[in-house]
């Protein structure tokens, strides 16, 4: 494959299905190009855990990576990654794309918990994450982005997250950071000088009747919980580094999920 002139096209596909005995089977687990997939031990008897392994560096300029994960009825699928993803400029100066497509059926749960995405200097990456949920689906989705490596200016990063439940929009938001992004992205109303940002979306049918209230989660005001118009909440956080960001989101996740 000619990566320099055309960029790499890579797709990973995962389908999880309840096996009728309280466990989760994986009838489809396919990775190509930049992706390899590994099944590891789950945290509970009903969980199937799959780790994304980067088989190549990147994404680089011009690459188009796609991950598709579906949890069918009765399944509990956890998708993580072995290491952080680093967006790099590469020799092809075109924009890189990373698309995530999540589909969760009634009575199923999907946990999307990859490691951080690092936007290295000179890179240009567009991330598009879309989750489609049935009315009785459960979702835990975490996104963490780090702008630049140590002592490095970030590349351009545009990230859009959409969540649909029963065909209706639950969340639709987009953020652009780095060179060429709309002005104000590093100002007090957005990142306020921080270089790590993250969000956590938790969808649970129980939130229909008992949902956490809106709240600031720390004294500094760097993390907040927002109830959504449905059985879901959104947690957003900024931090000086990836370690502090993960600590904040893990603490909230332990209370919500």
CSV table of C-alpha atoms in Angstrom, one decimal:
chain,number,residue,atom,x,y,z
A,1,UNK,CA,0.0,0.0,0.0
A,2,UNK,CA,1.3,3.5,-1.0
A,3,UNK,CA,1.0,5.5,2.2
A,4,UNK,CA,2.9,8.5,1.0
A,5,UNK,CA,0.7,9.3,-2.0
A,6,UNK,CA,-2.7,8.1,-0.9
A,7,UNK,CA,-2.7,7.5,2.9
A,8,UNK,CA,-3.8,4.3,4.6
A,9,UNK,CA,-7.4,3.1,4.8
A,10,UNK,CA,-7.9,0.9,7.8
A,11,UNK,CA,-11.0,-0.6,9.4
A,12,UNK,CA,-11.6,-2.6,12.6
A,13,UNK,CA,-15.0,-4.3,13.1
A,14,UNK,CA,-16.3,-5.8,16.3
A,15,UNK,CA,-19.7,-7.5,16.9
A,16,UNK,CA,-20.6,-8.8,20.4
A,17,UNK,CA,-23.6,-11.0,21.1
A,18,UNK,CA,-25.1,-12.5,24.3
A,19,UNK,CA,-24.5,-16.2,24.2
A,20,UNK,CA,-27.7,-17.1,26.2
A,21,UNK,CA,-25.6,-18.3,29.2
A,22,UNK,CA,-24.7,-15.0,30.8
A,23,UNK,CA,-21.6,-14.4,28.8
A,24,UNK,CA,-20.7,-12.4,25.6
A,25,UNK,CA,-19.5,-14.0,22.4
A,26,UNK,CA,-17.5,-12.2,19.6
A,27,UNK,CA,-18.7,-13.5,16.3
A,28,UNK,CA,-16.9,-10.7,14.4
A,29,UNK,CA,-13.5,-9.4,15.4
A,30,UNK,CA,-11.6,-8.1,12.3
A,31,UNK,CA,-8.7,-5.7,12.0
A,32,UNK,CA,-6.7,-4.5,9.0
A,33,UNK,CA,-4.0,-2.1,8.2
A,34,UNK,CA,-3.3,0.1,11.2
A,35,UNK,CA,-5.4,-2.1,13.5
A,36,UNK,CA,-5.0,-5.4,15.2
A,37,UNK,CA,-7.5,-6.6,17.8
A,38,UNK,CA,-6.9,-8.7,20.9
A,39,UNK,CA,-9.4,-10.2,23.2
A,40,UNK,CA,-8.4,-10.0,26.9
A,41,UNK,CA,-9.9,-11.1,30.2
A,42,UNK,CA,-13.0,-9.1,31.1
A,43,UNK,CA,-13.7,-7.5,34.5
A,44,UNK,CA,-16.8,-9.6,34.9
A,45,UNK,CA,-18.2,-12.9,33.7
A,46,UNK,CA,-20.6,-11.3,31.2
A,47,UNK,CA,-18.1,-8.9,29.7
A,48,UNK,CA,-16.1,-9.3,26.4
A,49,UNK,CA,-13.1,-7.1,26.4
A,50,UNK,CA,-11.3,-6.2,23.2
A,51,UNK,CA,-8.2,-4.1,22.9
A,52,UNK,CA,-7.2,-2.1,19.8
A,53,UNK,CA,-3.5,-2.5,19.0
A,54,UNK,CA,-1.8,0.0,16.7
A,55,UNK,CA,-0.1,-2.0,14.1
A,56,UNK,CA,1.3,1.1,12.4
A,57,UNK,CA,2.2,4.6,13.5
A,58,UNK,CA,-0.3,7.4,13.0
A,59,UNK,CA,-2.8,8.4,11.9
A,60,UNK,CA,-0.6,10.4,9.5
A,61,UNK,CA,-1.7,13.0,7.0
A,62,UNK,CA,-4.1,11.5,4.5
A,63,UNK,CA,-4.9,8.4,6.5
A,64,UNK,CA,-8.5,7.3,7.1
A,65,UNK,CA,-9.1,5.0,10.1
A,66,UNK,CA,-12.5,3.6,11.0
A,67,UNK,CA,-13.6,1.5,14.0
A,68,UNK,CA,-17.1,-0.1,14.0
A,69,UNK,CA,-18.3,-1.8,17.2
A,70,UNK,CA,-21.8,-3.3,17.8
A,71,UNK,CA,-23.2,-4.7,21.0
A,72,UNK,CA,-26.2,-6.9,20.2
A,73,UNK,CA,-28.9,-7.9,22.7
A,74,UNK,CA,-27.6,-9.4,25.9
A,75,UNK,CA,-24.0,-8.4,25.2
A,76,UNK,CA,-21.6,-6.4,27.3
A,77,UNK,CA,-18.7,-5.2,25.2
A,78,UNK,CA,-15.7,-3.2,26.5
A,79,UNK,CA,-13.4,-1.7,23.9
A,80,UNK,CA,-10.1,-0.2,25.0
A,81,UNK,CA,-6.6,0.3,23.5
A,82,UNK,CA,-3.1,-0.8,24.4
A,83,UNK,CA,-1.5,2.7,24.1
A,84,UNK,CA,-2.3,6.3,23.2
A,85,UNK,CA,-3.0,7.2,19.6
A,86,UNK,CA,-0.6,9.9,18.2
A,87,UNK,CA,-1.7,12.0,15.3
A,88,UNK,CA,1.4,12.9,13.2
A,89,UNK,CA,1.9,15.1,10.2
A,90,UNK,CA,3.6,12.5,7.9
A,91,UNK,CA,4.8,13.2,4.3
A,92,UNK,CA,1.3,13.6,2.9
A,93,UNK,CA,0.0,17.0,4.1
A,94,UNK,CA,-3.7,16.1,3.8
A,95,UNK,CA,-6.1,15.9,6.6
A,96,UNK,CA,-6.3,12.6,8.5
A,97,UNK,CA,-9.7,11.1,9.6
A,98,UNK,CA,-10.5,8.8,12.5
A,99,UNK,CA,-14.1,7.6,12.5
A,100,UNK,CA,-15.8,5.7,15.3
A,101,UNK,CA,-19.2,4.1,14.8
A,102,UNK,CA,-20.9,2.5,17.8
A,103,UNK,CA,-24.2,0.6,17.8
A,104,UNK,CA,-25.9,-0.7,21.0
A,105,UNK,CA,-29.1,-2.8,21.0
A,106,UNK,CA,-31.8,-3.0,23.7
A,107,UNK,CA,-30.5,-4.9,26.7
A,108,UNK,CA,-26.8,-4.4,25.7
A,109,UNK,CA,-24.0,-2.4,27.1
A,110,UNK,CA,-21.0,-0.9,25.3
A,111,UNK,CA,-18.0,0.7,27.1
A,112,UNK,CA,-15.8,2.7,24.7
A,113,UNK,CA,-12.7,3.5,26.8
A,114,UNK,CA,-9.6,3.9,24.6
A,115,UNK,CA,-6.4,5.6,25.7
A,116,UNK,CA,-5.7,9.3,25.0
A,117,UNK,CA,-5.4,10.8,21.5
A,118,UNK,CA,-2.3,13.1,21.2
A,119,UNK,CA,-2.3,15.8,18.6
A,120,UNK,CA,1.4,16.2,17.7
A,121,UNK,CA,2.7,19.4,16.2
A,122,UNK,CA,2.1,19.8,12.5
A,123,UNK,CA,-0.7,17.1,12.4
A,124,UNK,CA,-4.2,17.7,11.1
A,125,UNK,CA,-6.8,15.2,12.3
A,126,UNK,CA,-10.6,15.1,12.2
A,127,UNK,CA,-12.2,12.7,14.7
A,128,UNK,CA,-15.9,11.8,14.2
A,129,UNK,CA,-17.6,9.6,16.8
A,130,UNK,CA,-21.2,8.6,16.4
A,131,UNK,CA,-23.2,6.3,18.7
A,132,UNK,CA,-26.6,4.8,17.8
A,133,UNK,CA,-28.5,3.5,20.8
A,134,UNK,CA,-31.7,1.5,21.2
A,135,UNK,CA,-34.1,2.8,24.0
A,136,UNK,CA,-32.9,0.1,26.4
A,137,UNK,CA,-29.2,0.4,25.6
A,138,UNK,CA,-26.3,1.3,28.0
A,139,UNK,CA,-23.3,3.3,27.0
A,140,UNK,CA,-20.1,4.5,28.7
A,141,UNK,CA,-18.0,6.6,26.4
A,142,UNK,CA,-14.8,8.4,27.3
A,143,UNK,CA,-12.8,10.6,25.0
A,144,UNK,CA,-9.4,12.2,26.1
A,145,UNK,CA,-7.3,14.5,23.9
A,146,UNK,CA,-3.9,15.9,24.6
A,147,UNK,CA,-2.7,18.9,22.7
A,148,UNK,CA,0.9,18.4,21.8
A,149,UNK,CA,3.7,16.3,23.3
A,150,UNK,CA,5.9,17.6,26.0
A,151,UNK,CA,7.0,21.2,25.2
A,152,UNK,CA,5.4,20.9,21.8
A,153,UNK,CA,2.7,23.1,20.1
A,154,UNK,CA,-0.3,21.0,19.1
A,155,UNK,CA,-1.5,20.2,15.6
A,156,UNK,CA,-5.0,21.0,14.5
A,157,UNK,CA,-7.6,18.7,16.0
A,158,UNK,CA,-11.3,18.8,15.2
A,159,UNK,CA,-13.5,16.4,17.1
A,160,UNK,CA,-17.3,15.8,16.7
A,161,UNK,CA,-19.3,13.6,19.0
A,162,UNK,CA,-22.9,12.6,18.3
A,163,UNK,CA,-25.1,10.3,20.3
A,164,UNK,CA,-28.6,9.2,19.1
A,165,UNK,CA,-31.1,7.2,21.2
A,166,UNK,CA,-34.1,5.7,19.5
A,167,UNK,CA,-33.3,7.7,16.4
A,168,UNK,CA,-33.4,11.0,18.2
A,169,UNK,CA,-30.3,13.2,19.0
A,170,UNK,CA,-29.1,13.0,22.6
A,171,UNK,CA,-25.8,14.9,22.1
A,172,UNK,CA,-24.2,16.7,19.1
A,173,UNK,CA,-21.1,18.8,19.8
A,174,UNK,CA,-17.9,19.7,18.0
A,175,UNK,CA,-14.6,21.3,19.2
A,176,UNK,CA,-11.7,22.5,17.1
A,177,UNK,CA,-8.3,23.3,18.6
A,178,UNK,CA,-4.8,24.2,17.4
A,179,UNK,CA,-3.5,26.2,14.4
A,180,UNK,CA,-6.3,27.3,12.0
A,181,UNK,CA,-9.1,26.6,14.5
A,182,UNK,CA,-11.6,29.3,15.2
A,183,UNK,CA,-10.3,32.0,17.6
A,184,UNK,CA,-10.9,31.5,21.3
A,185,UNK,CA,-10.3,27.8,21.6
A,186,UNK,CA,-7.5,28.5,24.0
A,187,UNK,CA,-9.3,31.3,25.9
A,188,UNK,CA,-11.0,31.3,29.3
A,189,UNK,CA,-14.3,30.1,27.8
A,190,UNK,CA,-12.9,26.9,26.4
A,191,UNK,CA,-9.5,25.5,27.5
A,192,UNK,CA,-8.2,28.4,29.6
A,193,UNK,CA,-4.6,27.4,28.8
A,194,UNK,CA,-5.0,23.7,29.6
A,195,UNK,CA,-3.6,21.1,27.2
A,196,UNK,CA,-5.7,18.0,28.1
A,197,UNK,CA,-9.4,17.8,27.6
A,198,UNK,CA,-11.9,15.0,28.0
A,199,UNK,CA,-15.5,14.1,28.1
A,200,UNK,CA,-17.5,11.2,29.5
A,201,UNK,CA,-21.0,10.2,28.3
A,202,UNK,CA,-23.0,7.8,30.4
A,203,UNK,CA,-26.4,6.5,29.2
A,204,UNK,CA,-28.4,4.3,31.6
A,205,UNK,CA,-32.1,3.5,31.5
A,206,UNK,CA,-32.2,4.2,35.3
A,207,UNK,CA,-31.5,7.8,34.6
A,208,UNK,CA,-35.1,8.2,33.2
A,209,UNK,CA,-36.3,8.4,36.8
A,210,UNK,CA,-33.2,9.2,38.8
A,211,UNK,CA,-30.5,11.3,37.1
A,212,UNK,CA,-27.6,13.2,38.7
A,213,UNK,CA,-28.1,17.0,38.9
A,214,UNK,CA,-25.8,19.5,37.1
A,215,UNK,CA,-22.7,20.2,39.2
A,216,UNK,CA,-19.2,21.5,39.2
A,217,UNK,CA,-17.0,18.6,40.2
A,218,UNK,CA,-14.0,20.4,41.6
A,219,UNK,CA,-13.2,23.7,43.3
A,220,UNK,CA,-11.2,25.0,40.4
A,221,UNK,CA,-14.2,24.6,38.0
A,222,UNK,CA,-12.3,22.4,35.6
A,223,UNK,CA,-14.8,19.6,35.5
A,224,UNK,CA,-18.6,19.7,35.3
A,225,UNK,CA,-21.5,17.3,35.0
A,226,UNK,CA,-24.4,18.2,32.7
A,227,UNK,CA,-27.7,16.2,32.5
A,228,UNK,CA,-28.8,15.6,28.9
A,229,UNK,CA,-32.4,15.5,27.6
A,230,UNK,CA,-32.7,11.8,28.1
A,231,UNK,CA,-31.4,9.1,30.4
A,232,UNK,CA,-27.8,10.4,30.1
A,233,UNK,CA,-25.2,12.7,31.5
A,234,UNK,CA,-22.2,14.4,30.0
A,235,UNK,CA,-19.0,15.1,32.0
A,236,UNK,CA,-16.5,17.6,30.6
A,237,UNK,CA,-13.1,18.3,32.0
A,238,UNK,CA,-9.8,20.1,31.3
A,239,UNK,CA,-6.5,19.5,33.0
A,240,UNK,CA,-2.8,20.5,32.7
A,241,UNK,CA,-1.8,17.0,31.6
A,242,UNK,CA,-3.2,13.6,30.7
A,243,UNK,CA,-2.6,12.1,34.1
A,244,UNK,CA,-4.7,14.6,36.0
A,245,UNK,CA,-7.4,14.3,33.3
A,246,UNK,CA,-7.6,10.6,33.7
A,247,UNK,CA,-7.8,10.8,37.5
A,248,UNK,CA,-10.7,13.2,37.2
A,249,UNK,CA,-12.7,11.2,34.7
A,250,UNK,CA,-12.0,7.9,36.5
A,251,UNK,CA,-13.3,9.3,39.8
A,252,UNK,CA,-16.5,10.4,38.2
A,253,UNK,CA,-16.9,7.2,36.2
A,254,UNK,CA,-16.7,5.2,39.4
A,255,UNK,CA,-19.7,7.0,40.7
A,256,UNK,CA,-21.8,7.0,37.5
A,257,UNK,CA,-21.3,3.6,35.9
